[in-house]
Coordinates of N, CA, C and O and ligand atoms in Angstrom, one line a residue:
X613 N 5.2 0.5 -15.6 CA 5.2 1.4 -14.5 C 5.3 0.6 -13.2 O 4.5 -0.3 -13.0
X614 N 6.4 0.9 -12.4 CA 6.5 0.2 -11.1 C 6.4 1.3 -10.1 O 7.3 2.1 -9.9
X615 N 5.3 1.2 -9.4 CA 4.9 2.3 -8.5 C 4.6 1.8 -7.1 O 4.0 0.7 -6.9
X616 N 5.1 2.5 -6.1 CA 4.7 2.3 -4.7 C 3.8 3.4 -4.3 O 4.1 4.6 -4.5
X617 N 2.6 3.0 -3.7 CA 1.7 4.0 -3.1 C 1.8 3.9 -1.6 O 1.6 2.9 -1.0
X618 N 2.2 5.1 -1.0 CA 2.3 5.1 0.5 C 1.2 6.0 1.0 O 0.6 6.8 0.3
X619 N 0.9 5.8 2.3 CA -0.1 6.6 2.9 C -0.7 5.9 4.1 O -0.6 4.7 4.2
X620 N -1.3 6.6 5.1 CA -1.8 6.0 6.3 C -2.9 5.1 5.9 O -3.5 5.2 4.8
X621 N -3.3 4.2 6.9 CA -4.5 3.4 6.7 C -5.7 4.3 6.4 O -5.8 5.3 7.1
X622 N -6.5 4.0 5.4 CA -7.6 4.8 5.1 C -7.3 6.0 4.3 O -8.2 6.9 4.0
X623 N -6.1 6.1 3.8 CA -5.7 7.3 2.9 C -6.2 7.1 1.5 O -6.1 8.1 0.7
X624 N -6.7 5.9 1.2 CA -7.2 5.7 -0.2 C -6.3 5.0 -1.1 O -6.5 5.0 -2.3
X625 N -5.2 4.4 -0.6 CA -4.3 3.7 -1.5 C -4.9 2.6 -2.3 O -4.8 2.5 -3.5
X626 N -5.7 1.8 -1.6 CA -6.4 0.7 -2.3 C -7.4 1.1 -3.3 O -7.4 0.6 -4.4
X627 N -8.2 2.1 -2.9 CA -9.2 2.7 -3.8 C -8.5 3.3 -5.1 O -8.9 3.0 -6.2
X628 N -7.5 4.0 -4.9 CA -6.8 4.7 -6.0 C -6.0 3.6 -6.9 O -6.1 3.7 -8.1
X629 N -5.4 2.7 -6.2 CA -4.7 1.7 -7.0 C -5.7 0.9 -7.9 O -5.4 0.6 -9.0
X630 N -6.8 0.6 -7.3 CA -7.8 -0.2 -8.1 C -8.3 0.7 -9.3 O -8.6 0.1 -10.4
X631 N -8.3 2.0 -9.2 CA -8.7 2.8 -10.3 C -7.6 3.0 -11.3 O -7.8 3.1 -12.5
X632 N -6.4 3.0 -10.8 CA -5.2 3.4 -11.7 C -4.7 2.1 -12.4 O -4.0 2.3 -13.4
X633 N -5.0 0.9 -12.0 CA -4.4 -0.2 -12.6 C -4.8 -0.4 -14.1 O -3.9 -0.8 -14.9
X634 N -6.0 0.0 -14.4 CA -6.3 -0.2 -15.8 C -5.7 0.9 -16.7 O -5.2 0.7 -17.8
X635 N -5.6 2.1 -16.1 CA -5.0 3.2 -16.8 C -3.5 2.9 -17.0 O -3.0 3.2 -18.1
X636 N -2.9 2.4 -16.0 CA -1.4 2.1 -16.1 C -1.1 0.7 -16.7 O 0.0 0.4 -16.9
X637 N -2.2 -0.1 -16.8 CA -2.0 -1.5 -17.3 C -1.1 -2.3 -16.5 O -0.2 -3.0 -17.1
X638 N -1.2 -2.3 -15.2 CA -0.4 -3.1 -14.4 C -1.2 -3.6 -13.2 O -2.2 -3.0 -12.9
X639 N -0.9 -4.7 -12.6 CA -1.7 -5.2 -11.5 C -1.6 -4.4 -10.2 O -0.5 -3.8 -10.0
X640 N -2.6 -4.4 -9.4 CA -2.6 -3.8 -8.1 C -2.2 -4.9 -7.1 O -2.9 -5.8 -6.9
X641 N -1.1 -4.7 -6.5 CA -0.7 -5.7 -5.5 C -0.8 -5.1 -4.1 O 0.0 -4.2 -3.7
X642 N -1.7 -5.6 -3.3 CA -2.0 -5.1 -2.0 C -1.5 -6.2 -1.0 O -2.1 -7.3 -1.0
X643 N -0.6 -5.9 -0.2 CA -0.1 -6.9 0.8 C -1.2 -7.2 1.8 O -1.4 -8.3 2.3
X644 N -2.0 -6.2 2.1 CA -3.2 -6.4 3.0 C -4.2 -7.3 2.4 O -4.7 -8.3 3.0
X645 N -4.5 -7.2 1.1 CA -5.4 -8.1 0.4 C -4.8 -9.5 0.3 O -5.6 -10.5 0.5
X646 N -3.5 -9.6 0.1 CA -2.9 -11.0 0.0 C -3.1 -11.6 1.4 O -3.4 -12.8 1.5
X647 N -2.9 -10.9 2.5 CA -3.0 -11.4 3.8 C -4.5 -11.8 4.1 O -4.7 -12.9 4.6
X648 N -5.4 -10.9 3.7 CA -6.8 -11.2 4.0 C -7.3 -12.4 3.2 O -8.1 -13.2 3.7
X649 N -6.7 -12.6 2.0 CA -7.0 -13.8 1.2 C -6.5 -15.1 1.9 O -7.2 -16.1 2.0
X650 N -5.3 -15.0 2.5 CA -4.7 -16.1 3.2 C -5.5 -16.4 4.5 O -5.8 -17.6 4.8
X651 N -6.0 -15.4 5.2 CA -6.9 -15.6 6.4 C -8.2 -16.2 5.9 O -8.6 -17.2 6.6
X652 N -8.8 -15.7 4.9 CA -10.1 -16.3 4.4 C -9.9 -17.7 4.0 O -10.8 -18.6 4.2
X653 N -8.8 -18.1 3.4 CA -8.5 -19.4 2.9 C -8.1 -20.4 4.1 O -8.1 -21.6 3.9
X654 N -7.8 -19.8 5.2 CA -7.5 -20.6 6.4 C -6.1 -21.2 6.3 O -5.9 -22.3 6.9
X655 N -5.2 -20.7 5.5 CA -3.9 -21.3 5.3 C -3.1 -21.1 6.7 O -3.5 -20.3 7.5
X656 N -2.1 -21.9 6.9 CA -1.3 -21.8 8.1 C -0.8 -20.3 8.3 O -0.8 -19.8 9.4
X657 N -0.4 -19.8 7.2 CA 0.1 -18.4 7.2 C -1.0 -17.4 7.6 O -0.8 -16.5 8.5
X658 N -2.2 -17.7 7.1 CA -3.3 -16.8 7.4 C -3.7 -16.9 8.8 O -4.0 -15.9 9.5
X659 N -3.7 -18.1 9.3 CA -4.0 -18.3 10.8 C -3.0 -17.6 11.7 O -3.4 -17.0 12.7
X660 N -1.8 -17.6 11.3 CA -0.7 -17.0 12.1 C -0.9 -15.4 12.0 O -0.8 -14.7 13.0
X661 N -1.2 -14.9 10.8 CA -1.3 -13.5 10.6 C -2.5 -12.9 11.2 O -2.5 -11.7 11.6
X662 N -3.6 -13.6 11.3 CA -4.9 -13.0 11.7 C -4.8 -12.2 13.0 O -5.3 -11.1 13.1
X663 N -4.3 -12.8 14.0 CA -4.3 -12.2 15.3 C -3.4 -10.9 15.3 O -3.8 -9.9 15.9
X664 N -2.3 -10.9 14.5 CA -1.5 -9.8 14.4 C -2.2 -8.6 13.7 O -2.2 -7.5 14.1
X665 N -2.9 -9.0 12.6 CA -3.7 -8.0 11.9 C -4.8 -7.4 12.7 O -5.0 -6.2 12.7
X666 N -5.5 -8.3 13.4 CA -6.7 -7.8 14.2 C -6.2 -6.9 15.3 O -7.0 -6.0 15.8
X667 N -4.9 -7.0 15.7 CA -4.4 -6.1 16.8 C -3.8 -4.9 16.2 O -3.4 -4.0 16.9
X668 N -3.8 -4.7 14.9 CA -3.3 -3.5 14.2 C -1.8 -3.5 14.2 O -1.2 -2.4 13.9
X669 N -1.2 -4.6 14.4 CA 0.3 -4.7 14.3 C 0.8 -5.2 13.0 O 0.0 -5.6 12.1
X670 N 2.1 -5.1 12.8 CA 2.6 -5.6 11.5 C 3.0 -7.0 11.5 O 3.6 -7.5 12.5
X671 N 2.7 -7.7 10.4 CA 3.1 -9.1 10.3 C 4.6 -9.1 10.0 O 5.1 -8.1 9.5
X672 N 5.2 -10.3 10.3 CA 6.7 -10.3 10.3 C 7.3 -10.0 8.9 O 6.7 -10.4 7.9
X673 N 8.4 -9.3 8.9 CA 9.1 -8.9 7.6 C 9.4 -10.2 6.8 O 9.2 -10.1 5.5
X674 N 9.8 -11.3 7.4 CA 10.1 -12.5 6.6 C 8.9 -13.0 5.8 O 9.0 -13.3 4.7
X675 N 7.7 -13.1 6.5 CA 6.5 -13.6 5.9 C 6.1 -12.6 4.7 O 5.8 -13.1 3.6
X676 N 6.2 -11.3 5.0 CA 5.8 -10.4 4.0 C 6.7 -10.4 2.8 O 6.2 -10.3 1.6
X677 N 8.0 -10.6 3.0 CA 8.9 -10.6 1.8 C 8.6 -11.9 1.0 O 8.6 -11.8 -0.3
X678 N 8.4 -13.0 1.6 CA 8.2 -14.2 0.9 C 6.9 -14.1 0.1 O 6.8 -14.5 -1.1
X679 N 5.9 -13.5 0.7 CA 4.6 -13.3 0.0 C 4.8 -12.4 -1.2 O 4.2 -12.6 -2.3
X680 N 5.5 -11.3 -1.0 CA 5.7 -10.3 -2.1 C 6.5 -10.9 -3.2 O 6.2 -10.8 -4.4
X681 N 7.6 -11.7 -2.8 CA 8.4 -12.3 -3.9 C 7.6 -13.2 -4.7 O 7.7 -13.2 -6.0
X682 N 6.8 -14.0 -4.1 CA 5.9 -14.9 -4.9 C 5.0 -14.2 -5.8 O 4.8 -14.5 -7.0
X683 N 4.4 -13.1 -5.3 CA 3.4 -12.4 -6.1 C 4.1 -11.7 -7.3 O 3.6 -11.7 -8.4
X684 N 5.3 -11.1 -7.0 CA 6.0 -10.4 -8.1 C 6.5 -11.4 -9.2 O 6.9 -11.0 -10.3
X685 N 6.6 -12.7 -8.8 CA 7.1 -13.6 -9.8 C 6.0 -14.1 -10.8 O 6.3 -14.8 -11.7
X686 N 4.8 -13.7 -10.5 CA 3.7 -14.1 -11.4 C 3.8 -13.2 -12.7 O 4.2 -12.1 -12.7
X687 N 3.3 -13.9 -13.8 CA 3.4 -13.3 -15.1 C 2.9 -11.9 -15.2 O 3.5 -11.0 -15.9
X688 N 1.7 -11.6 -14.6 CA 1.1 -10.3 -14.8 C 1.9 -9.1 -14.2 O 1.7 -8.0 -14.5
X689 N 2.9 -9.5 -13.4 CA 3.7 -8.4 -12.7 C 5.0 -8.1 -13.5 O 5.8 -7.3 -13.1
X690 N 5.1 -8.8 -14.7 CA 6.4 -8.6 -15.4 C 6.6 -7.2 -16.0 O 7.7 -6.7 -16.1
X691 N 5.4 -6.6 -16.3 CA 5.6 -5.2 -16.9 C 5.3 -4.1 -15.9 O 5.0 -3.0 -16.3
X692 N 5.3 -4.5 -14.7 CA 5.1 -3.4 -13.6 C 4.0 -3.8 -12.6 O 3.4 -4.9 -12.7
X693 N 3.8 -2.9 -11.7 CA 2.8 -3.1 -10.6 C 2.6 -1.8 -9.9 O 3.3 -0.9 -10.0
X694 N 1.4 -1.8 -9.2 CA 1.2 -0.8 -8.2 C 1.2 -1.5 -6.8 O 0.4 -2.3 -6.6
X695 N 2.2 -1.1 -6.0 CA 2.4 -1.8 -4.7 C 1.7 -1.0 -3.7 O 2.0 0.2 -3.5
X696 N 0.8 -1.6 -2.9 CA 0.0 -0.9 -1.9 C 0.1 -1.6 -0.6 O -0.2 -2.8 -0.5
X697 N 0.7 -1.0 0.4 CA 0.8 -1.6 1.7 C 2.2 -2.1 2.0 O 2.5 -2.7 3.1
X698 N 3.1 -2.0 1.1 CA 4.5 -2.4 1.2 C 5.4 -1.4 0.5 O 5.1 -1.1 -0.6
X699 N 6.5 -1.0 1.0 CA 7.1 -1.3 2.3 C 6.5 -0.5 3.5 O 6.0 0.6 3.3
X700 N 6.4 -1.2 4.6 CA 5.8 -0.6 5.8 C 6.7 -0.2 6.9 O 6.3 0.4 7.9
X701 N 8.0 -0.5 6.7 CA 9.0 -0.1 7.7 C 10.4 -0.1 7.0 O 10.4 -0.5 5.8
X702 N 11.4 0.4 7.6 CA 12.7 0.6 6.9 C 13.3 -0.7 6.5 O 14.0 -0.8 5.5
X703 N 13.1 -1.8 7.3 CA 13.6 -3.1 7.0 C 13.0 -3.6 5.7 O 13.7 -4.2 4.8
X704 N 11.7 -3.3 5.5 CA 11.0 -3.7 4.2 C 11.5 -2.8 3.0 O 11.5 -3.3 1.9
X705 N 11.9 -1.6 3.3 CA 12.5 -0.8 2.2 C 13.7 -1.5 1.7 O 13.9 -1.7 0.5
X706 N 14.6 -1.9 2.6 CA 15.8 -2.6 2.3 C 15.5 -3.9 1.5 O 16.1 -4.2 0.5
X707 N 14.6 -4.6 2.1 CA 14.2 -5.9 1.4 C 13.7 -5.7 0.0 O 14.0 -6.4 -0.9
X708 N 12.8 -4.7 -0.1 CA 12.3 -4.4 -1.5 C 13.4 -4.0 -2.4 O 13.4 -4.4 -3.6
X709 N 14.3 -3.1 -2.0 CA 15.4 -2.7 -2.8 C 16.2 -3.9 -3.3 O 16.5 -4.0 -4.5
X710 N 16.5 -4.8 -2.4 CA 17.2 -6.1 -2.7 C 16.5 -6.9 -3.7 O 17.0 -7.4 -4.7
X711 N 15.2 -7.1 -3.5 CA 14.4 -7.9 -4.4 C 14.3 -7.3 -5.8 O 14.5 -8.0 -6.8
X712 N 14.0 -6.0 -5.8 CA 13.8 -5.4 -7.1 C 15.2 -5.4 -7.9 O 15.2 -5.5 -9.1
X713 N 16.2 -5.3 -7.2 CA 17.5 -5.3 -7.8 C 17.8 -6.7 -8.4 O 18.2 -6.9 -9.6
X714 N 17.4 -7.7 -7.6 CA 17.6 -9.1 -8.1 C 16.8 -9.4 -9.3 O 17.3 -10.1 -10.2
X715 N 15.6 -8.9 -9.3 CA 14.7 -9.2 -10.5 C 14.8 -8.1 -11.6 O 14.1 -8.1 -12.6
X716 N 15.8 -7.2 -11.4 CA 16.0 -6.1 -12.3 C 14.8 -5.4 -12.7 O 14.5 -5.2 -13.9
X717 N 14.0 -5.0 -11.7 CA 12.8 -4.2 -11.9 C 12.8 -3.0 -11.0 O 12.1 -2.9 -10.0
X718 N 13.6 -2.0 -11.3 CA 13.7 -0.8 -10.4 C 12.4 0.0 -10.3 O 11.6 -0.1 -11.3
X719 N 12.1 0.6 -9.2 CA 10.9 1.4 -9.1 C 11.0 2.6 -10.0 O 12.0 3.2 -10.2
X720 N 9.8 3.0 -10.5 CA 9.7 4.3 -11.3 C 9.3 5.4 -10.5 O 9.7 6.6 -10.7
X721 N 8.4 5.2 -9.5 CA 7.9 6.3 -8.7 C 7.4 5.8 -7.3 O 7.0 4.6 -7.2
X722 N 7.4 6.7 -6.4 CA 6.8 6.5 -5.1 C 5.9 7.7 -4.8 O 6.4 8.8 -4.8
X723 N 4.6 7.4 -4.6 CA 3.6 8.4 -4.3 C 3.0 8.3 -3.0 O 2.6 7.2 -2.6
X724 N 3.0 9.4 -2.2 CA 2.4 9.3 -0.9 C 1.0 10.1 -0.9 O 1.0 11.3 -1.4
X725 N 0.0 9.5 -0.5 CA -1.3 10.1 -0.4 C -1.4 10.8 1.0 O -1.3 10.1 2.0
X726 N -1.6 12.1 1.0 CA -1.6 12.8 2.3 C -3.1 13.1 2.6 O -3.8 13.7 1.9
X727 N -3.5 12.6 3.8 CA -4.8 12.9 4.3 C -4.7 13.2 5.8 O -4.1 12.4 6.5
X728 N -5.4 14.2 6.3 CA -5.3 14.6 7.7 C -5.9 13.5 8.6 O -6.8 12.8 8.2
X729 N -5.3 13.4 9.8 CA -5.7 12.3 10.7 C -7.2 12.3 11.0 O -7.8 11.2 11.1
X730 N -7.8 13.4 11.2 CA -9.3 13.4 11.6 C -10.1 12.7 10.4 O -11.0 12.0 10.7
X731 N -9.7 13.1 9.2 CA -10.4 12.5 8.1 C -10.2 11.0 8.0 O -11.1 10.2 7.7
X732 N -8.9 10.5 8.3 CA -8.6 9.1 8.3 C -9.5 8.3 9.2 O -10.1 7.3 8.9
X733 N -9.6 8.9 10.5 CA -10.5 8.2 11.5 C -11.9 8.1 11.0 O -12.5 7.0 11.1
X734 N -12.4 9.1 10.4 CA -13.8 9.1 9.8 C -13.9 8.1 8.7 O -14.9 7.4 8.7
X735 N -13.0 8.1 7.8 CA -13.1 7.1 6.7 C -13.0 5.7 7.2 O -13.7 4.8 6.7
X736 N -12.2 5.4 8.2 CA -12.1 4.0 8.7 C -13.4 3.6 9.4 O -13.8 2.5 9.3
X737 N -14.0 4.6 10.0 CA -15.3 4.3 10.7 C -16.3 3.9 9.6 O -17.1 3.0 9.8
X738 N -16.4 4.7 8.5 CA -17.3 4.4 7.5 C -17.0 3.0 6.9 O -17.9 2.2 6.7
X739 N -15.7 2.7 6.7 CA -15.4 1.4 6.1 C -15.7 0.3 7.1 O -16.1 -0.8 6.7
X740 N -15.5 0.5 8.4 CA -15.9 -0.5 9.4 C -17.3 -0.8 9.3 O -17.7 -2.0 9.3
X741 N -18.2 0.2 9.2 CA -19.6 0.0 9.1 C -20.0 -0.7 7.8 O -20.8 -1.6 7.8
X742 N -19.3 -0.4 6.7 CA -19.7 -0.9 5.4 C -19.1 -2.3 5.2 O -19.8 -3.2 4.7
X743 N -17.9 -2.6 5.7 CA -17.2 -3.8 5.3 C -16.9 -4.7 6.5 O -16.6 -5.9 6.4
X744 N -17.0 -4.1 7.7 CA -16.8 -4.9 8.9 C -15.4 -5.4 9.1 O -15.2 -6.5 9.8
X745 N -14.4 -4.8 8.5 CA -13.0 -5.2 8.8 C -12.7 -5.0 10.2 O -12.7 -3.9 10.7
X746 N -12.3 -6.1 10.9 CA -12.0 -6.0 12.3 C -11.0 -4.9 12.7 O -11.1 -4.2 13.7
X747 N -10.0 -4.7 11.8 CA -9.0 -3.8 12.1 C -9.4 -2.3 11.8 O -8.6 -1.4 12.0
X748 N -10.6 -2.1 11.3 CA -11.1 -0.7 11.2 C -11.9 -0.3 12.4 O -12.4 0.8 12.4
X749 N -12.0 -1.1 13.4 CA -12.7 -0.7 14.6 C -11.9 0.5 15.2 O -10.7 0.4 15.2
X750 N -12.6 1.5 15.7 CA -11.8 2.7 16.1 C -10.6 2.5 17.0 O -9.6 3.2 16.9
X751 N -10.7 1.6 18.0 CA -9.6 1.3 18.8 C -8.4 0.8 18.1 O -7.2 1.2 18.3
X752 N -8.6 -0.1 17.1 CA -7.5 -0.7 16.4 C -7.0 0.4 15.4 O -5.8 0.4 15.1
X753 N -7.9 1.2 14.8 CA -7.4 2.3 13.9 C -6.4 3.2 14.6 O -5.4 3.5 14.1
X754 N -6.7 3.5 15.9 CA -5.8 4.3 16.6 C -4.4 3.6 16.8 O -3.4 4.2 16.6
X755 N -4.5 2.3 17.0 CA -3.2 1.5 17.1 C -2.5 1.6 15.8 O -1.3 1.8 15.7
X756 N -3.2 1.4 14.7 CA -2.6 1.3 13.3 C -2.0 2.7 13.0 O -0.9 2.7 12.4
X757 N -2.7 3.7 13.4 CA -2.1 5.1 13.1 C -0.8 5.3 13.9 O 0.2 5.9 13.4
X758 N -0.7 4.7 15.1 CA 0.5 4.8 15.9 C 1.6 4.0 15.2 O 2.7 4.5 15.1
X759 N 1.3 2.8 14.7 CA 2.3 2.0 14.0 C 2.7 2.7 12.8 O 3.9 2.8 12.4
X760 N 1.8 3.4 12.1 CA 2.1 4.1 10.9 C 3.1 5.2 11.2 O 4.2 5.4 10.6
X761 N 2.8 6.0 12.2 CA 3.6 7.2 12.6 C 5.0 6.7 13.0 O 6.1 7.3 12.6
X762 N 5.1 5.6 13.7 CA 6.4 5.1 14.2 C 7.2 4.4 13.1 O 8.4 4.6 13.0
X763 N 6.5 3.5 12.4 CA 7.3 2.6 11.5 C 7.2 3.0 10.0 O 8.2 2.7 9.3
X764 N 6.1 3.5 9.6 CA 5.9 3.7 8.1 C 6.2 5.1 7.7 O 6.7 5.3 6.6
X765 N 6.0 6.1 8.6 CA 6.3 7.5 8.2 C 7.8 7.6 7.8 O 8.2 8.3 6.8
X766 N 8.7 6.9 8.5 CA 10.2 7.0 8.1 C 10.4 6.4 6.7 O 11.4 6.8 6.1
X767 N 9.5 5.6 6.2 CA 9.7 5.0 4.9 C 9.5 6.2 3.9 O 10.3 6.3 2.9
X768 N 8.4 7.0 4.1 CA 8.2 8.1 3.2 C 9.4 9.1 3.3 O 9.9 9.6 2.3
X769 N 9.9 9.3 4.5 CA 11.1 10.2 4.7 C 12.3 9.6 3.9 O 13.0 10.4 3.3
X770 N 12.4 8.3 3.9 CA 13.6 7.7 3.2 C 13.5 8.0 1.7 O 14.6 8.4 1.2
X771 N 12.4 7.8 1.1 CA 12.3 8.1 -0.3 C 12.4 9.6 -0.6 O 12.9 10.1 -1.6
X772 N 11.8 10.4 0.4 CA 11.9 11.9 0.2 C 13.4 12.4 0.2 O 13.8 13.2 -0.6
X773 N 14.1 11.8 1.1 CA 15.6 12.2 1.2 C 16.3 11.8 -0.1 O 17.3 12.4 -0.4
X774 N 15.8 10.8 -0.8 CA 16.5 10.5 -2.1 C 15.8 11.1 -3.3 O 16.1 10.8 -4.4
X775 N 14.9 12.0 -3.0 CA 14.3 12.7 -4.1 C 13.3 11.9 -5.0 O 12.9 12.4 -6.1
X776 N 12.8 10.8 -4.5 CA 11.9 10.0 -5.3 C 10.5 10.1 -4.9 O 9.6 9.5 -5.5
X777 N 10.2 10.8 -3.7 CA 8.8 10.8 -3.2 C 8.0 11.9 -3.8 O 8.5 13.1 -3.9
X778 N 6.8 11.6 -4.3 CA 5.9 12.6 -4.8 C 4.7 12.6 -3.8 O 4.1 11.5 -3.6
X779 N 4.4 13.8 -3.2 CA 3.3 13.8 -2.2 C 2.1 14.4 -2.9 O 2.2 15.4 -3.6
X780 N 1.0 13.7 -2.8 CA -0.3 14.0 -3.4 C -1.4 14.2 -2.4 O -1.5 13.4 -1.5
X781 N -2.1 15.3 -2.6 CA -3.3 15.6 -1.7 C -4.3 14.5 -1.9 O -4.9 14.4 -3.0
X782 N -4.6 13.7 -0.8 CA -5.6 12.6 -1.0 C -7.0 13.0 -0.6 O -7.8 12.1 -0.5
X783 N -7.3 14.3 -0.4 CA -8.6 14.7 0.0 C -9.3 15.2 -1.2 O -8.8 16.0 -1.9
X784 N -10.6 14.8 -1.4 CA -11.4 15.3 -2.5 C -12.0 14.2 -3.3 O -11.9 13.0 -2.9
X785 N -12.8 14.5 -4.3 CA -13.4 13.5 -5.1 C -12.4 12.5 -5.7 O -11.3 12.9 -6.0
X786 N -12.8 11.2 -5.8 CA -11.9 10.2 -6.2 C -11.2 10.5 -7.6 O -10.0 10.3 -7.7
X787 N -12.1 11.0 -8.5 CA -11.5 11.4 -9.8 C -10.4 12.4 -9.7 O -9.4 12.3 -10.4
X788 N -10.6 13.4 -8.8 CA -9.6 14.4 -8.7 C -8.3 13.9 -8.1 O -7.2 14.2 -8.6
X789 N -8.5 13.0 -7.1 CA -7.3 12.4 -6.5 C -6.5 11.6 -7.6 O -5.3 11.6 -7.7
X790 N -7.3 10.8 -8.4 CA -6.6 10.0 -9.4 C -5.9 10.9 -10.4 O -4.7 10.6 -10.8
X791 N -6.5 12.0 -10.8 CA -5.8 13.0 -11.7 C -4.6 13.5 -11.1 O -3.6 13.7 -11.8
X792 N -4.6 13.8 -9.8 CA -3.4 14.4 -9.2 C -2.3 13.3 -9.2 O -1.1 13.6 -9.4
X793 N -2.6 12.1 -9.0 CA -1.6 11.0 -9.0 C -1.0 10.9 -10.4 O 0.2 10.9 -10.6
X794 N -1.9 10.9 -11.4 CA -1.4 10.7 -12.8 C -0.5 11.9 -13.1 O 0.5 11.8 -13.8
X795 N -1.0 13.1 -12.7 CA -0.2 14.3 -13.0 C 1.2 14.2 -12.3 O 2.2 14.5 -12.9
X796 N 1.2 13.7 -11.1 CA 2.5 13.5 -10.4 C 3.4 12.5 -11.1 O 4.6 12.6 -11.1
X797 N 2.7 11.5 -11.8 CA 3.5 10.5 -12.5 C 3.9 11.0 -13.9 O 4.5 10.3 -14.7
X798 N 3.4 12.2 -14.2 CA 3.7 12.8 -15.5 C 2.8 12.2 -16.6 O 3.1 12.2 -17.8
X799 N 1.6 11.7 -16.2 CA 0.7 11.2 -17.2 C -0.7 11.6 -16.8 O -1.3 11.0 -16.0
X800 N -1.1 12.8 -17.3 CA -2.3 13.4 -16.8 C -3.6 13.0 -17.5 O -4.6 13.8 -17.7
X801 N -3.7 11.7 -18.0 CA -4.9 11.3 -18.7 C -6.0 10.9 -17.7 O -5.7 10.6 -16.5
X802 N -7.2 10.9 -18.1 CA -8.3 10.6 -17.2 C -8.3 9.0 -17.1 O -8.2 8.3 -18.1
X803 N -8.5 8.5 -15.8 CA -8.6 7.1 -15.7 C -9.7 6.5 -16.5 O -10.8 7.1 -16.7
X804 N -9.5 5.3 -17.0 CA -10.4 4.7 -18.0 C -11.8 4.5 -17.4 O -12.8 4.6 -18.1
X805 N -11.9 4.3 -16.1 CA -13.2 4.0 -15.5 C -13.9 5.2 -14.9 O -14.9 5.1 -14.2
X806 N -13.4 6.4 -15.2 CA -14.1 7.5 -14.6 C -14.9 8.3 -15.6 O -14.8 8.1 -16.8
Ligands
LIG1141 P1 -3.7 -2.9 4.8 O1 -4.9 -3.5 4.1 O2 -2.6 -2.5 3.9 O3 -4.1 -1.7 5.7 O4 -3.2 -4.0 5.8 C1 -3.9 -4.6 6.8 C2 -3.0 -5.3 7.8 O5 -2.2 -6.3 7.2 C3 -2.0 -4.3 8.5 O6 -2.5 -3.6 9.5 C4 -0.9 -5.3 8.9 O7 -1.3 -6.1 10.0 C5 -0.9 -6.3 7.7 N1 0.0 -5.9 6.7 C6 -0.3 -5.5 5.4 N2 0.9 -5.2 4.7 C7 1.9 -5.4 5.6 C8 3.3 -5.2 5.5 N3 3.9 -4.8 4.4 N4 4.0 -5.6 6.6 C9 3.5 -6.0 7.7 N5 2.1 -6.2 7.9 C10 1.3 -5.8 6.8

């Protein structure tokens, strides 16, 4: 299964991908996690990305594509993946299409988690208090939501126009949201860890 999970910051992409990876037997590839690991390791790329991330802006398309290409070349991604956080703009859609064509791994599905803006802001506040992610601070969340509306919403529209987008209600108990995603994928089994 090669799946892209779309949705605003705080819509639950990471949480759901972590739940679904065992069910679907594919790795969860989060570009945000890859970047945070680079920041934590203090690599040159991480040092460059940190200020951009802390400001709620997008890291450059070139850096992101290189990072994704490297991750998809690892053995565990040979049988599929759940991609979380990429593509984030239309240029990245094009880059992803090119990359997947080159490695002959076309997408099977694109799922968007729909969560109302008020709930998003509340969830990010809770995550800010629990995890202290600098970019979950309410001011930065507002910036990230603006970037999402401007640059990432057109990505969902792009897939919708081609009939590949499945929209799933992301509000409710985690199990129920997982079930909805599996149902949308045509596989309505209960996630292994629930
Ligand atoms: P996330 O954990 O997906 O919310 O990502 C956290 C931050 O990492 C984002 O606000 C961006 O600054 C950066 N980031 C993650 N994925 C991408 C991407 N595909 N393109 C550009 N920046 C990204």
